[in-house]
Structures are given as structure tokens and as C-alpha cells.
Amino acid sequence: QTFSLPPERLAVIPHGVDGDHFHPAYAKAHRSELRRRWNISEDELVFLYVGDFWKGLEFAIRGLGRLADPRRVRLFAVGPFREEPFADLAAKLGIGFTKAPLQPDLRPVYSLADAFLLPTPLDTFGLAVLEGLAMGLPAVVSQYAGVSELLTHGQDAWIIRNPFDSDEIAAACRAMCDADYRSCLGNKARQLSLTLNWAKTADEHLSEYAKLQSPMGS
């Protein structure tokens, strides 16, 4: 609408993911060691959040706080934000909270988690979600993350309609408390991720460039 272009002139090309690098086998091999390193017990249910605070960090904390027993839940948050206000809110609601800085290789934090949680009100894509899916991590993500367009609610992810609704986030997280459901969702998420590799992304870009070079693309 902004540039007066019809829909047929537009192509949306999603990010890809390296399914060999982000692999469930890595998580299986390192999970216990990584949990010990971060002083996280095996019976804690760990939700992973990756990104700056405006991607829904407060919403994630408030949603987890609505669970019947938030004491067995921990939010492991990775990003460039101040820890204090969010750690204080989590403590007030009785939720375990761990903050870690962004790092070049996020496989360790994907490995120690049980589910990915990103109730963002705005995100053009959310590559970290796709990387987590490739490692077999089930995801709770809002419809306002671009990656949600690739997902099917209840099949390979849980898609939140309103990230401002703590009860809706709590319902999604409550579903993730079921280990069998997490496993089912994570397996299907892994299968989906294998269809979204970087080679496919590159081919789609080259295809669009080829159209622009042809007379029809003028």
C-alpha cells in the first residue's frame, strides 16, 4: 500500500536455519552439564526467552506468574537488557529468573531449556525461535513475530493471539507443562525446520533477482 504495489509484485522470503548445526543431538549431549553450570535442577521447567526486553519479556514473566505453581518454573532470559527490574518482578510473582548475555552460539541456552517463550508485540521474524525449533525445542510465540507465519498452531508451535493477555500466555505455558505434548510439538517443529534451510532462502533470492533482470521485471 505504501509504494502502490500489487500483492503479486511482492515476495516474502523467510530466514533459513542450519539444521546440522542446530541439532537435537547437541541438546541431548549437553543438557545436564549446562543445567548444573547454571544451577538449574532437572525438575525445573525452563522457558527460554531470547531478545531485548521489548520483545515481550515483561509479558512472559506475568504470564508465567499466572501458573498454579510458578515455583517450579524458571525463565531463562538472554538479551541486552538490565536484569534488575525483570528479576524483581519475577521474584515478586514467585518465578525463578536467570539472565544471561547474548552470545555468538546460542545452542547451549537452547539445550538447557524445555520450551521457547516469545510473546512479542512486534518482531519482523524471530530467528532465535527458528533455531530453537531446529533443536527440537517447542515454542510459544505471538502472531506478531514473522516466524509465526511459517507455523501451525497446535501442530508445531503454540501461537498467542494477544501478547498483552497474561491469561492467554499462562494457558500456553500450562500446556507446555505436559512433557509428552512438548515432545510431540518439538519433534514436529524439528521436521518443519528442516524444510527452511539457508540454501532454499538463497535460491529464492536468486529467483527474484532473475525476475528483475528479465523484461517482465521492469
PDB file of N, CA and C in Angstrom, residues 89-144:
ATOM      1  N   LEU A  89      10.505  -8.358  39.332  1.00  0.00           N
ATOM      2  CA  LEU A  89       9.127  -8.731  39.009  1.00  0.00           C
ATOM      3  C   LEU A  89       8.955 -10.244  39.114  1.00  0.00           C
ATOM      4  N   ALA A  90       9.917 -10.995  38.595  1.00  0.00           N
ATOM      5  CA  ALA A  90       9.841 -12.461  38.656  1.00  0.00           C
ATOM      6  C   ALA A  90       9.828 -12.935  40.104  1.00  0.00           C
ATOM      7  N   ALA A  91      10.668 -12.330  40.949  1.00  0.00           N
ATOM      8  CA  ALA A  91      10.717 -12.714  42.362  1.00  0.00           C
ATOM      9  C   ALA A  91       9.394 -12.416  43.050  1.00  0.00           C
ATOM     10  N   LYS A  92       8.797 -11.291  42.702  1.00  0.00           N
ATOM     11  CA  LYS A  92       7.508 -10.908  43.287  1.00  0.00           C
ATOM     12  C   LYS A  92       6.421 -11.924  42.946  1.00  0.00           C
ATOM     13  N   LEU A  93       6.495 -12.484  41.734  1.00  0.00           N
ATOM     14  CA  LEU A  93       5.497 -13.442  41.278  1.00  0.00           C
ATOM     15  C   LEU A  93       5.882 -14.885  41.596  1.00  0.00           C
ATOM     16  N   GLY A  94       7.040 -15.061  42.230  1.00  0.00           N
ATOM     17  CA  GLY A  94       7.448 -16.400  42.644  1.00  0.00           C
ATOM     18  C   GLY A  94       8.047 -17.253  41.547  1.00  0.00           C
ATOM     19  N   ILE A  95       8.626 -16.620  40.535  1.00  0.00           N
ATOM     20  CA  ILE A  95       9.203 -17.347  39.392  1.00  0.00           C
ATOM     21  C   ILE A  95      10.730 -17.311  39.474  1.00  0.00           C
ATOM     22  N   GLY A  96      11.375 -18.427  39.194  1.00  0.00           N
ATOM     23  CA  GLY A  96      12.816 -18.423  39.072  1.00  0.00           C
ATOM     24  C   GLY A  96      13.213 -17.624  37.843  1.00  0.00           C
ATOM     25  N   PHE A  97      14.276 -16.856  37.940  1.00  0.00           N
ATOM     26  CA  PHE A  97      14.693 -15.995  36.822  1.00  0.00           C
ATOM     27  C   PHE A  97      16.204 -16.010  36.703  1.00  0.00           C
ATOM     28  N   THR A  98      16.683 -16.271  35.500  1.00  0.00           N
ATOM     29  CA  THR A  98      18.115 -16.236  35.207  1.00  0.00           C
ATOM     30  C   THR A  98      18.332 -15.374  33.987  1.00  0.00           C
ATOM     31  N   LYS A  99      19.281 -14.444  34.083  1.00  0.00           N
ATOM     32  CA  LYS A  99      19.597 -13.573  32.952  1.00  0.00           C
ATOM     33  C   LYS A  99      20.979 -13.908  32.427  1.00  0.00           C
ATOM     34  N   ALA A 100      21.123 -14.010  31.129  1.00  0.00           N
ATOM     35  CA  ALA A 100      22.413 -14.288  30.501  1.00  0.00           C
ATOM     36  C   ALA A 100      22.607 -13.321  29.329  1.00  0.00           C
ATOM     37  N   PRO A 101      23.849 -12.961  29.018  1.00  0.00           N
ATOM     38  CA  PRO A 101      24.088 -12.061  27.891  1.00  0.00           C
ATOM     39  C   PRO A 101      23.952 -12.787  26.559  1.00  0.00           C
ATOM     40  N   LEU A 102      23.728 -12.018  25.504  1.00  0.00           N
ATOM     41  CA  LEU A 102      23.742 -12.615  24.171  1.00  0.00           C
ATOM     42  C   LEU A 102      25.116 -13.182  23.882  1.00  0.00           C
ATOM     43  N   GLN A 103      25.179 -14.254  23.143  1.00  0.00           N
ATOM     44  CA  GLN A 103      26.442 -14.915  22.833  1.00  0.00           C
ATOM     45  C   GLN A 103      26.424 -15.410  21.387  1.00  0.00           C
ATOM     46  N   PRO A 104      27.604 -15.557  20.790  1.00  0.00           N
ATOM     47  CA  PRO A 104      27.672 -15.950  19.378  1.00  0.00           C
ATOM     48  C   PRO A 104      26.983 -17.286  19.085  1.00  0.00           C
ATOM     49  N   ASP A 105      27.098 -18.230  20.000  1.00  0.00           N
ATOM     50  CA  ASP A 105      26.498 -19.555  19.806  1.00  0.00           C
ATOM     51  C   ASP A 105      25.433 -19.758  20.879  1.00  0.00           C
ATOM     52  N   LEU A 106      24.171 -19.816  20.471  1.00  0.00           N
ATOM     53  CA  LEU A 106      23.073 -19.946  21.417  1.00  0.00           C
ATOM     54  C   LEU A 106      22.664 -21.398  21.673  1.00  0.00           C
ATOM     55  N   ARG A 107      23.361 -22.343  21.086  1.00  0.00           N
ATOM     56  CA  ARG A 107      22.986 -23.741  21.291  1.00  0.00           C
ATOM     57  C   ARG A 107      22.975 -24.160  22.769  1.00  0.00           C
ATOM     58  N   PRO A 108      23.919 -23.669  23.582  1.00  0.00           N
ATOM     59  CA  PRO A 108      23.866 -24.048  24.999  1.00  0.00           C
ATOM     60  C   PRO A 108      22.576 -23.623  25.701  1.00  0.00           C
ATOM     61  N   VAL A 109      22.077 -22.421  25.410  1.00  0.00           N
ATOM     62  CA  VAL A 109      20.857 -21.990  26.107  1.00  0.00           C
ATOM     63  C   VAL A 109      19.629 -22.701  25.543  1.00  0.00           C
ATOM     64  N   TYR A 110      19.628 -23.033  24.251  1.00  0.00           N
ATOM     65  CA  TYR A 110      18.537 -23.845  23.715  1.00  0.00           C
ATOM     66  C   TYR A 110      18.535 -25.217  24.393  1.00  0.00           C
ATOM     67  N   SER A 111      19.717 -25.721  24.685  1.00  0.00           N
ATOM     68  CA  SER A 111      19.852 -27.084  25.206  1.00  0.00           C
ATOM     69  C   SER A 111      19.334 -27.229  26.625  1.00  0.00           C
ATOM     70  N   LEU A 112      19.482 -26.202  27.455  1.00  0.00           N
ATOM     71  CA  LEU A 112      19.059 -26.329  28.846  1.00  0.00           C
ATOM     72  C   LEU A 112      17.576 -26.038  29.046  1.00  0.00           C
ATOM     73  N   ALA A 113      16.907 -25.546  27.990  1.00  0.00           N
ATOM     74  CA  ALA A 113      15.501 -25.143  28.096  1.00  0.00           C
ATOM     75  C   ALA A 113      14.543 -26.288  27.771  1.00  0.00           C
ATOM     76  N   ASP A 114      13.298 -26.124  28.234  1.00  0.00           N
ATOM     77  CA  ASP A 114      12.232 -27.062  27.909  1.00  0.00           C
ATOM     78  C   ASP A 114      11.301 -26.514  26.834  1.00  0.00           C
ATOM     79  N   ALA A 115      11.185 -25.188  26.750  1.00  0.00           N
ATOM     80  CA  ALA A 115      10.308 -24.560  25.762  1.00  0.00           C
ATOM     81  C   ALA A 115      10.776 -23.135  25.505  1.00  0.00           C
ATOM     82  N   PHE A 116      10.488 -22.651  24.325  1.00  0.00           N
ATOM     83  CA  PHE A 116      10.830 -21.278  23.941  1.00  0.00           C
ATOM     84  C   PHE A 116       9.592 -20.410  24.175  1.00  0.00           C
ATOM     85  N   LEU A 117       9.792 -19.214  24.725  1.00  0.00           N
ATOM     86  CA  LEU A 117       8.672 -18.322  25.016  1.00  0.00           C
ATOM     87  C   LEU A 117       8.991 -16.927  24.502  1.00  0.00           C
ATOM     88  N   LEU A 118       8.228 -16.469  23.493  1.00  0.00           N
ATOM     89  CA  LEU A 118       8.442 -15.136  22.927  1.00  0.00           C
ATOM     90  C   LEU A 118       7.089 -14.485  22.625  1.00  0.00           C
ATOM     91  N   PRO A 119       6.451 -13.889  23.644  1.00  0.00           N
ATOM     92  CA  PRO A 119       5.157 -13.228  23.434  1.00  0.00           C
ATOM     93  C   PRO A 119       5.338 -11.790  22.955  1.00  0.00           C
ATOM     94  N   THR A 120       6.041 -11.624  21.850  1.00  0.00           N
ATOM     95  CA  THR A 120       6.418 -10.293  21.376  1.00  0.00           C
ATOM     96  C   THR A 120       5.251  -9.548  20.735  1.00  0.00           C
ATOM     97  N   PRO A 121       5.170  -8.232  20.977  1.00  0.00           N
ATOM     98  CA  PRO A 121       4.154  -7.421  20.297  1.00  0.00           C
ATOM     99  C   PRO A 121       4.616  -6.970  18.915  1.00  0.00           C
ATOM    100  N   LEU A 122       5.907  -7.188  18.607  1.00  0.00           N
ATOM    101  CA  LEU A 122       6.449  -6.754  17.319  1.00  0.00           C
ATOM    102  C   LEU A 122       7.796  -7.402  17.065  1.00  0.00           C
ATOM    103  N   ASP A 123       7.903  -8.147  15.989  1.00  0.00           N
ATOM    104  CA  ASP A 123       9.185  -8.736  15.593  1.00  0.00           C
ATOM    105  C   ASP A 123       9.075  -9.137  14.124  1.00  0.00           C
ATOM    106  N   THR A 124       9.923  -8.583  13.291  1.00  0.00           N
ATOM    107  CA  THR A 124       9.824  -8.866  11.863  1.00  0.00           C
ATOM    108  C   THR A 124       9.982 -10.360  11.560  1.00  0.00           C
ATOM    109  N   PHE A 125      10.784 -11.055  12.342  1.00  0.00           N
ATOM    110  CA  PHE A 125      10.889 -12.507  12.142  1.00  0.00           C
ATOM    111  C   PHE A 125      11.026 -13.257  13.463  1.00  0.00           C
ATOM    112  N   GLY A 126      12.225 -13.231  14.056  1.00  0.00           N
ATOM    113  CA  GLY A 126      12.470 -14.001  15.271  1.00  0.00           C
ATOM    114  C   GLY A 126      13.306 -15.229  14.964  1.00  0.00           C
ATOM    115  N   LEU A 127      14.531 -14.993  14.468  1.00  0.00           N
ATOM    116  CA  LEU A 127      15.387 -16.098  14.034  1.00  0.00           C
ATOM    117  C   LEU A 127      15.699 -17.064  15.173  1.00  0.00           C
ATOM    118  N   ALA A 128      15.824 -16.541  16.397  1.00  0.00           N
ATOM    119  CA  ALA A 128      16.142 -17.410  17.530  1.00  0.00           C
ATOM    120  C   ALA A 128      15.064 -18.481  17.719  1.00  0.00           C
ATOM    121  N   VAL A 129      13.825 -18.134  17.432  1.00  0.00           N
ATOM    122  CA  VAL A 129      12.742 -19.114  17.536  1.00  0.00           C
ATOM    123  C   VAL A 129      12.985 -20.263  16.566  1.00  0.00           C
ATOM    124  N   LEU A 130      13.338 -19.932  15.329  1.00  0.00           N
ATOM    125  CA  LEU A 130      13.579 -20.949  14.311  1.00  0.00           C
ATOM    126  C   LEU A 130      14.770 -21.830  14.683  1.00  0.00           C
ATOM    127  N   GLU A 131      15.805 -21.232  15.250  1.00  0.00           N
ATOM    128  CA  GLU A 131      16.967 -22.021  15.683  1.00  0.00           C
ATOM    129  C   GLU A 131      16.569 -22.981  16.802  1.00  0.00           C
ATOM    130  N   GLY A 132      15.733 -22.486  17.733  1.00  0.00           N
ATOM    131  CA  GLY A 132      15.252 -23.361  18.797  1.00  0.00           C
ATOM    132  C   GLY A 132      14.424 -24.509  18.263  1.00  0.00           C
ATOM    133  N   LEU A 133      13.573 -24.229  17.278  1.00  0.00           N
ATOM    134  CA  LEU A 133      12.763 -25.282  16.661  1.00  0.00           C
ATOM    135  C   LEU A 133      13.653 -26.345  16.030  1.00  0.00           C
ATOM    136  N   ALA A 134      14.735 -25.906  15.399  1.00  0.00           N
ATOM    137  CA  ALA A 134      15.645 -26.846  14.754  1.00  0.00           C
ATOM    138  C   ALA A 134      16.286 -27.794  15.766  1.00  0.00           C
ATOM    139  N   MET A 135      16.398 -27.320  17.017  1.00  0.00           N
ATOM    140  CA  MET A 135      16.964 -28.160  18.065  1.00  0.00           C
ATOM    141  C   MET A 135      15.886 -28.972  18.786  1.00  0.00           C
ATOM    142  N   GLY A 136      14.663 -28.919  18.254  1.00  0.00           N
ATOM    143  CA  GLY A 136      13.593 -29.709  18.831  1.00  0.00           C
ATOM    144  C   GLY A 136      12.929 -29.068  20.025  1.00  0.00           C
ATOM    145  N   LEU A 137      13.075 -27.743  20.147  1.00  0.00           N
ATOM    146  CA  LEU A 137      12.509 -27.027  21.281  1.00  0.00           C
ATOM    147  C   LEU A 137      11.121 -26.509  20.918  1.00  0.00           C
ATOM    148  N   PRO A 138      10.070 -26.925  21.634  1.00  0.00           N
ATOM    149  CA  PRO A 138       8.729 -26.409  21.334  1.00  0.00           C
ATOM    150  C   PRO A 138       8.660 -24.923  21.654  1.00  0.00           C
ATOM    151  N   ALA A 139       7.846 -24.190  20.903  1.00  0.00           N
ATOM    152  CA  ALA A 139       7.822 -22.741  21.049  1.00  0.00           C
ATOM    153  C   ALA A 139       6.420 -22.205  21.304  1.00  0.00           C
ATOM    154  N   VAL A 140       6.376 -21.193  22.175  1.00  0.00           N
ATOM    155  CA  VAL A 140       5.190 -20.370  22.374  1.00  0.00           C
ATOM    156  C   VAL A 140       5.565 -19.004  21.826  1.00  0.00           C
ATOM    157  N   VAL A 141       4.906 -18.578  20.758  1.00  0.00           N
ATOM    158  CA  VAL A 141       5.280 -17.340  20.092  1.00  0.00           C
ATOM    159  C   VAL A 141       4.030 -16.574  19.681  1.00  0.00           C
ATOM    160  N   SER A 142       4.110 -15.260  19.701  1.00  0.00           N
ATOM    161  CA  SER A 142       2.931 -14.468  19.349  1.00  0.00           C
ATOM    162  C   SER A 142       2.780 -14.373  17.835  1.00  0.00           C
ATOM    163  N   GLN A 143       1.573 -14.053  17.407  1.00  0.00           N
ATOM    164  CA  GLN A 143       1.312 -13.912  15.977  1.00  0.00           C
ATOM    165  C   GLN A 143       2.012 -12.691  15.387  1.00  0.00           C
ATOM    166  N   TYR A 144       2.558 -11.840  16.238  1.00  0.00           N
ATOM    167  CA  TYR A 144       3.234 -10.640  15.748  1.00  0.00           C
ATOM    168  C   TYR A 144       4.718 -10.857  15.480  1.00  0.00           C
TER     169      TYR A 144
END
